[in-house]
Amino acid sequence: MSNNDAESRRAVTAAIASTGSAGVGQMVDAGISSQKKRVQNREMKEAQMARDKAEHDAAKAKNEGTSNTLVWGRVKRPTGESTGPPVDGSMQILSPSTMDYNQGLDISHQVQEDVWVDEINKFRINGRLCEWIAGFHPKQIPCQLDGGFLNGSYNVGQKVLFEDGTTWLLRFPRVKSIYPKYADEKVVMEVEALSLIRERTSVPIPDVKAWGLADSNPLGLGPFILMDFIDGVCLNNVFTGGDSRLLNKEIPDSDLEIVYRQIANFMLQIFEINFDRIGSLPTPRTGYSAPTCPLTWKIQEIAQTGGVHTFDWQQLRYQPNSITGELDAIAKYASLSILESLIPRFVNVAYEKGPFKLICDDFGPANMIVKSEKDLTIVGVVDLEWVYAGPAQLFGSAPWWLLHDRPVNEEWDFKDGNPPEATKRYFNCLDIFKEALAKEEAKMPRKPGTKLSELVKWSEDSGAIWFHMLLSSGFFDSLSFPCMQLRQYISDQWWRERVNELEVKPEVKHFVADKLQDLDAYDKNLDEIERLKDCLDRGEMTRDDFIVAVDGFPSSSKCRHIVE
């Protein structure tokens, strides 16, 4: 979510949390000018989009009939393909900025997590946490906490050491990060996935010792999982570092091959697990009544950080700050319409009716534990969240995780029409992965049906790789790496023509007008939330009172003019 104001707001919130009331004075000044900053940032984005549009139109008028090909990355089209949009390498830059998260919700979630963390600490100090955990041990022997919190993006972990020497990990979904209504389902789906993978493969995953829903937790700390603690080093800590979230440039290809071959082997084993329908996983271990619609990473992120249920159209429609201005609203509406029209083009008919595969939206090196920095043997695959039964082509898409960061994040964005530095590195890693996959696949018993390597190749050759990345991510941004790659594959000229056709439609004009009203209302509400937060930081209200007050603000709007 690339937004300078958003980042500065996070810094302010973090500073308040770390400095306490003594540091509030200097934080207040930053908060007072936040609305002015928001307006300035939006005006800058709209102005840039207007300049880009004018430059493109002028260039098009001057060079009508010529081809000005740009090579951004490696794009393959099937030989002899003549159907679909015309191929034209000319590039125009009019694209929506990254959709921002709902900042009022973010402030509220942080305060809610502060309350929750205080509760956990209370039970850590008074011993009730250990007493509760000991009750799950087969012999109910005493235990002690080993070290502090192990904080992840979506979970808080606590290492627990029993008197008999066994070590477990207690894990809670983070209040700040997980949509409350999805917390139970998140835990259940992970328990079912871990059980299934442990039963059907040799992938090194932790054994689940106990689990529970929120209402079964007597401490009131939410749903939980107790599992084996796996000693080792997170692969992400070995392969990344410094200011960038991307793969360290100094990692040799030989190390990548060692890791990729292991991951490819895991994927080949999991690929053999089949389902007869798309949706939530079966729940034989938990007995949980799961909804048909699966809990994906995208659904969770849009709900928790955008304040909207379900998918892209609904997010654009109901999230009050889903646009930054008129041009951004037009571009987002048009781009989503175009993507929707392209769905039939990217369906792999060979697997259209199944079998369906075990999809994990968060699967990747960040969830791998290796023996040490020098021994890259993977000893644990953890945090298998956002799991469900999905299309084989999604499982077999060229991996998004090759550089250890989601390609929809800011570091991957095109700047002034130029591809990110990560482009060449991504394709280099993809070549290494495909070679590793082929080697591991050759070792597996041959079975009838499409090979996983063939699906990976199809995703790259067809352009579906970029479509899959976009479908799996919320907070749509057509300046993102996968969208720009997709536009190159399809033809940017064709894309722009579709935008021109859509932007003059009456429903688009109504949509833009409604969204601009939403944005004004959002700014007013956010200003009031920030004022309440200042009161909280000055000790003029309790955290509970703050949470109740903020819950009274609408988190979504009701825009009428949109096609779903």
CSV table of C-alpha atoms in Angstrom, one decimal, residues 364-562:
chain,number,residue,atom,x,y,z
A,364,GLY,CA,6.8,-19.5,0.4
A,365,PRO,CA,10.4,-19.1,1.8
A,366,ALA,CA,9.2,-16.8,4.6
A,367,ASN,CA,7.5,-19.8,6.1
A,368,MET,CA,10.4,-22.1,5.9
A,369,ILE,CA,12.8,-22.9,8.8
A,370,VAL,CA,16.3,-24.2,7.9
A,371,LYS,CA,18.9,-25.8,10.2
A,372,SER,CA,21.3,-22.8,10.2
A,373,GLU,CA,22.6,-20.0,8.0
A,374,LYS,CA,25.2,-22.4,6.6
A,375,ASP,CA,23.0,-25.6,6.4
A,376,LEU,CA,20.0,-24.8,4.2
A,377,THR,CA,18.2,-28.0,4.9
A,378,ILE,CA,14.5,-27.1,5.5
A,379,VAL,CA,13.4,-28.6,8.8
A,380,GLY,CA,10.1,-26.9,9.1
A,381,VAL,CA,7.2,-25.5,7.0
A,382,VAL,CA,5.1,-23.3,9.3
A,383,ASP,CA,2.3,-20.7,9.2
A,384,LEU,CA,0.2,-22.5,6.6
A,385,GLU,CA,-2.5,-19.9,6.6
A,386,TRP,CA,-5.2,-18.9,4.1
A,387,VAL,CA,-5.5,-22.5,2.8
A,388,TYR,CA,-8.4,-23.8,0.7
A,389,ALA,CA,-9.2,-26.0,-2.3
A,390,GLY,CA,-8.6,-24.1,-5.5
A,391,PRO,CA,-7.9,-24.4,-9.2
A,392,ALA,CA,-4.9,-26.4,-10.2
A,393,GLN,CA,-3.7,-23.6,-12.4
A,394,LEU,CA,-3.5,-21.4,-9.4
A,395,PHE,CA,-1.4,-23.9,-7.5
A,396,GLY,CA,0.8,-24.4,-10.6
A,397,SER,CA,1.3,-20.7,-11.4
A,398,ALA,CA,4.9,-19.5,-11.5
A,399,PRO,CA,5.6,-18.6,-7.9
A,400,TRP,CA,5.1,-15.0,-6.7
A,401,TRP,CA,7.5,-15.6,-3.8
A,402,LEU,CA,10.8,-16.0,-5.7
A,403,LEU,CA,12.2,-12.7,-4.4
A,404,HIS,CA,10.6,-13.2,-0.9
A,405,ASP,CA,8.2,-10.3,-1.3
A,406,ARG,CA,4.8,-10.0,-2.9
A,407,PRO,CA,5.1,-8.4,-6.4
A,408,VAL,CA,2.2,-6.1,-5.6
A,409,ASN,CA,4.2,-4.2,-2.9
A,410,GLU,CA,5.7,-0.8,-3.5
A,411,GLU,CA,9.3,-1.9,-4.2
A,412,TRP,CA,8.1,-3.6,-7.3
A,413,ASP,CA,6.1,-0.7,-8.8
A,414,PHE,CA,6.9,0.8,-12.2
A,415,LYS,CA,8.2,4.3,-12.0
A,416,ASP,CA,7.5,6.7,-14.8
A,417,GLY,CA,6.8,3.7,-17.0
A,418,ASN,CA,10.1,2.0,-16.3
A,419,PRO,CA,10.2,-1.5,-14.9
A,420,PRO,CA,11.6,-2.1,-11.4
A,421,GLU,CA,15.1,-3.3,-10.8
A,422,ALA,CA,13.6,-6.5,-9.5
A,423,THR,CA,12.3,-7.5,-13.0
A,424,LYS,CA,15.5,-9.2,-14.2
A,425,ARG,CA,16.1,-10.8,-10.9
A,426,TYR,CA,12.6,-12.3,-10.8
A,427,PHE,CA,13.0,-14.0,-14.2
A,428,ASN,CA,16.4,-15.3,-13.3
A,429,CYS,CA,15.0,-16.8,-10.1
A,430,LEU,CA,12.1,-18.2,-12.1
A,431,ASP,CA,14.6,-20.0,-14.4
A,432,ILE,CA,16.4,-21.5,-11.4
A,433,PHE,CA,13.1,-22.6,-9.9
A,434,LYS,CA,11.8,-24.2,-13.2
A,435,GLU,CA,15.1,-26.2,-13.5
A,436,ALA,CA,14.8,-27.3,-9.9
A,437,LEU,CA,11.2,-28.3,-10.4
A,438,ALA,CA,12.1,-30.3,-13.5
A,439,LYS,CA,14.8,-32.2,-11.6
A,440,GLU,CA,12.6,-33.0,-8.7
A,441,GLU,CA,9.7,-34.0,-10.9
A,442,ALA,CA,11.9,-36.4,-12.8
A,443,LYS,CA,12.6,-38.3,-9.5
A,444,MET,CA,8.8,-38.7,-8.8
A,445,PRO,CA,6.9,-41.8,-10.0
A,446,ARG,CA,5.2,-41.0,-13.3
A,447,LYS,CA,1.4,-40.7,-13.1
A,448,PRO,CA,-1.2,-39.9,-15.8
A,449,GLY,CA,-2.2,-36.2,-16.0
A,450,THR,CA,-0.6,-32.8,-16.4
A,451,LYS,CA,2.8,-32.3,-14.8
A,452,LEU,CA,3.2,-29.5,-12.3
A,453,SER,CA,6.1,-28.2,-14.5
A,454,GLU,CA,3.8,-28.0,-17.5
A,455,LEU,CA,1.3,-25.9,-15.5
A,456,VAL,CA,4.1,-23.5,-14.5
A,457,LYS,CA,5.2,-23.2,-18.1
A,458,TRP,CA,1.6,-22.6,-19.2
A,459,SER,CA,1.2,-19.8,-16.7
A,460,GLU,CA,4.2,-18.0,-18.1
A,461,ASP,CA,3.5,-18.6,-21.7
A,462,SER,CA,-0.2,-17.6,-21.5
A,463,GLY,CA,0.4,-14.6,-19.3
A,464,ALA,CA,-1.8,-16.1,-16.6
A,465,ILE,CA,1.0,-15.8,-14.1
A,466,TRP,CA,0.3,-12.0,-13.9
A,467,PHE,CA,-3.5,-12.5,-13.8
A,468,HIS,CA,-3.1,-15.0,-10.9
A,469,MET,CA,-1.0,-12.5,-8.9
A,470,LEU,CA,-3.6,-9.8,-9.4
A,471,LEU,CA,-6.6,-12.1,-8.5
A,472,SER,CA,-4.8,-13.2,-5.3
A,473,SER,CA,-4.1,-9.7,-4.0
A,474,GLY,CA,-6.4,-7.0,-2.7
A,475,PHE,CA,-5.9,-3.3,-2.9
A,476,PHE,CA,-5.7,-3.2,-6.6
A,477,ASP,CA,-3.1,-1.1,-8.3
A,478,SER,CA,-2.5,-1.1,-12.1
A,479,LEU,CA,1.0,0.4,-11.6
A,480,SER,CA,1.9,-2.8,-9.8
A,481,PHE,CA,4.4,-5.2,-11.3
A,482,PRO,CA,1.9,-8.0,-12.3
A,483,CYS,CA,-0.6,-5.6,-13.8
A,484,MET,CA,2.0,-3.8,-15.9
A,485,GLN,CA,3.4,-7.1,-17.1
A,486,LEU,CA,-0.2,-8.2,-18.0
A,487,ARG,CA,-0.8,-5.0,-19.9
A,488,GLN,CA,2.4,-5.6,-21.8
A,489,TYR,CA,1.3,-9.1,-22.7
A,490,ILE,CA,-2.2,-8.0,-23.7
A,491,SER,CA,-1.2,-4.7,-25.4
A,492,ASP,CA,-1.2,-1.4,-23.6
A,493,GLN,CA,-2.8,0.3,-26.6
A,494,TRP,CA,-5.7,-2.1,-26.5
A,495,TRP,CA,-6.0,-1.5,-22.7
A,496,ARG,CA,-6.0,2.3,-23.2
A,497,GLU,CA,-8.7,2.1,-25.8
A,498,ARG,CA,-10.9,0.1,-23.4
A,499,VAL,CA,-10.3,2.8,-20.7
A,500,ASN,CA,-11.4,5.5,-23.2
A,501,GLU,CA,-14.6,3.6,-24.0
A,502,LEU,CA,-15.5,3.2,-20.3
A,503,GLU,CA,-14.7,6.6,-19.0
A,504,VAL,CA,-17.4,8.4,-20.9
A,505,LYS,CA,-20.2,6.1,-19.7
A,506,PRO,CA,-22.8,7.8,-17.5
A,507,GLU,CA,-22.5,5.1,-14.8
A,508,VAL,CA,-18.8,5.9,-14.5
A,509,LYS,CA,-19.5,9.6,-14.0
A,510,HIS,CA,-22.0,8.9,-11.3
A,511,PHE,CA,-19.6,6.5,-9.7
A,512,VAL,CA,-16.9,9.1,-9.6
A,513,ALA,CA,-19.2,11.7,-8.1
A,514,ASP,CA,-20.3,9.3,-5.4
A,515,LYS,CA,-16.7,8.3,-4.6
A,516,LEU,CA,-15.5,11.9,-4.2
A,517,GLN,CA,-18.3,12.5,-1.7
A,518,ASP,CA,-17.1,9.3,0.1
A,519,LEU,CA,-13.6,10.6,0.2
A,520,ASP,CA,-14.7,13.9,1.8
A,521,ALA,CA,-16.7,12.1,4.5
A,522,TYR,CA,-13.7,9.7,5.1
A,523,ASP,CA,-11.4,12.7,5.7
A,524,LYS,CA,-13.8,14.2,8.2
A,525,ASN,CA,-14.2,10.9,10.1
A,526,LEU,CA,-10.5,10.3,10.1
A,527,ASP,CA,-9.8,13.8,11.5
A,528,GLU,CA,-12.3,13.0,14.4
A,529,ILE,CA,-10.7,9.6,15.0
A,530,GLU,CA,-7.3,11.3,15.2
A,531,ARG,CA,-8.6,13.8,17.6
A,532,LEU,CA,-10.0,11.0,19.8
A,533,LYS,CA,-6.6,9.3,19.6
A,534,ASP,CA,-4.9,12.5,20.8
A,535,CYS,CA,-7.4,12.5,23.8
A,536,LEU,CA,-6.5,8.9,24.5
A,537,ASP,CA,-2.8,9.6,24.4
A,538,ARG,CA,-3.2,12.5,26.8
A,539,GLY,CA,-5.1,10.3,29.2
A,540,GLU,CA,-8.4,12.1,28.7
A,541,MET,CA,-10.3,8.9,27.8
A,542,THR,CA,-9.8,5.2,28.4
A,543,ARG,CA,-8.9,2.8,25.6
A,544,ASP,CA,-12.3,1.1,26.0
A,545,ASP,CA,-14.0,4.4,25.6
A,546,PHE,CA,-11.9,5.1,22.5
A,547,ILE,CA,-12.8,1.8,20.9
A,548,VAL,CA,-16.5,2.3,21.6
A,549,ALA,CA,-16.4,5.8,20.1
A,550,VAL,CA,-14.5,4.7,16.9
A,551,ASP,CA,-16.8,1.7,16.4
A,552,GLY,CA,-19.6,4.3,15.9
A,553,PHE,CA,-17.9,5.6,12.7
A,554,PRO,CA,-18.8,4.0,9.4
A,555,SER,CA,-16.0,1.9,7.9
A,556,SER,CA,-17.6,1.6,4.5
A,557,SER,CA,-19.7,3.7,2.1
A,558,LYS,CA,-22.7,2.8,0.0
A,559,CYS,CA,-21.9,3.7,-3.6
A,560,ARG,CA,-24.8,2.8,-5.9
A,561,HIS,CA,-23.4,3.0,-9.4
A,562,ILE,CA,-21.3,0.0,-9.9
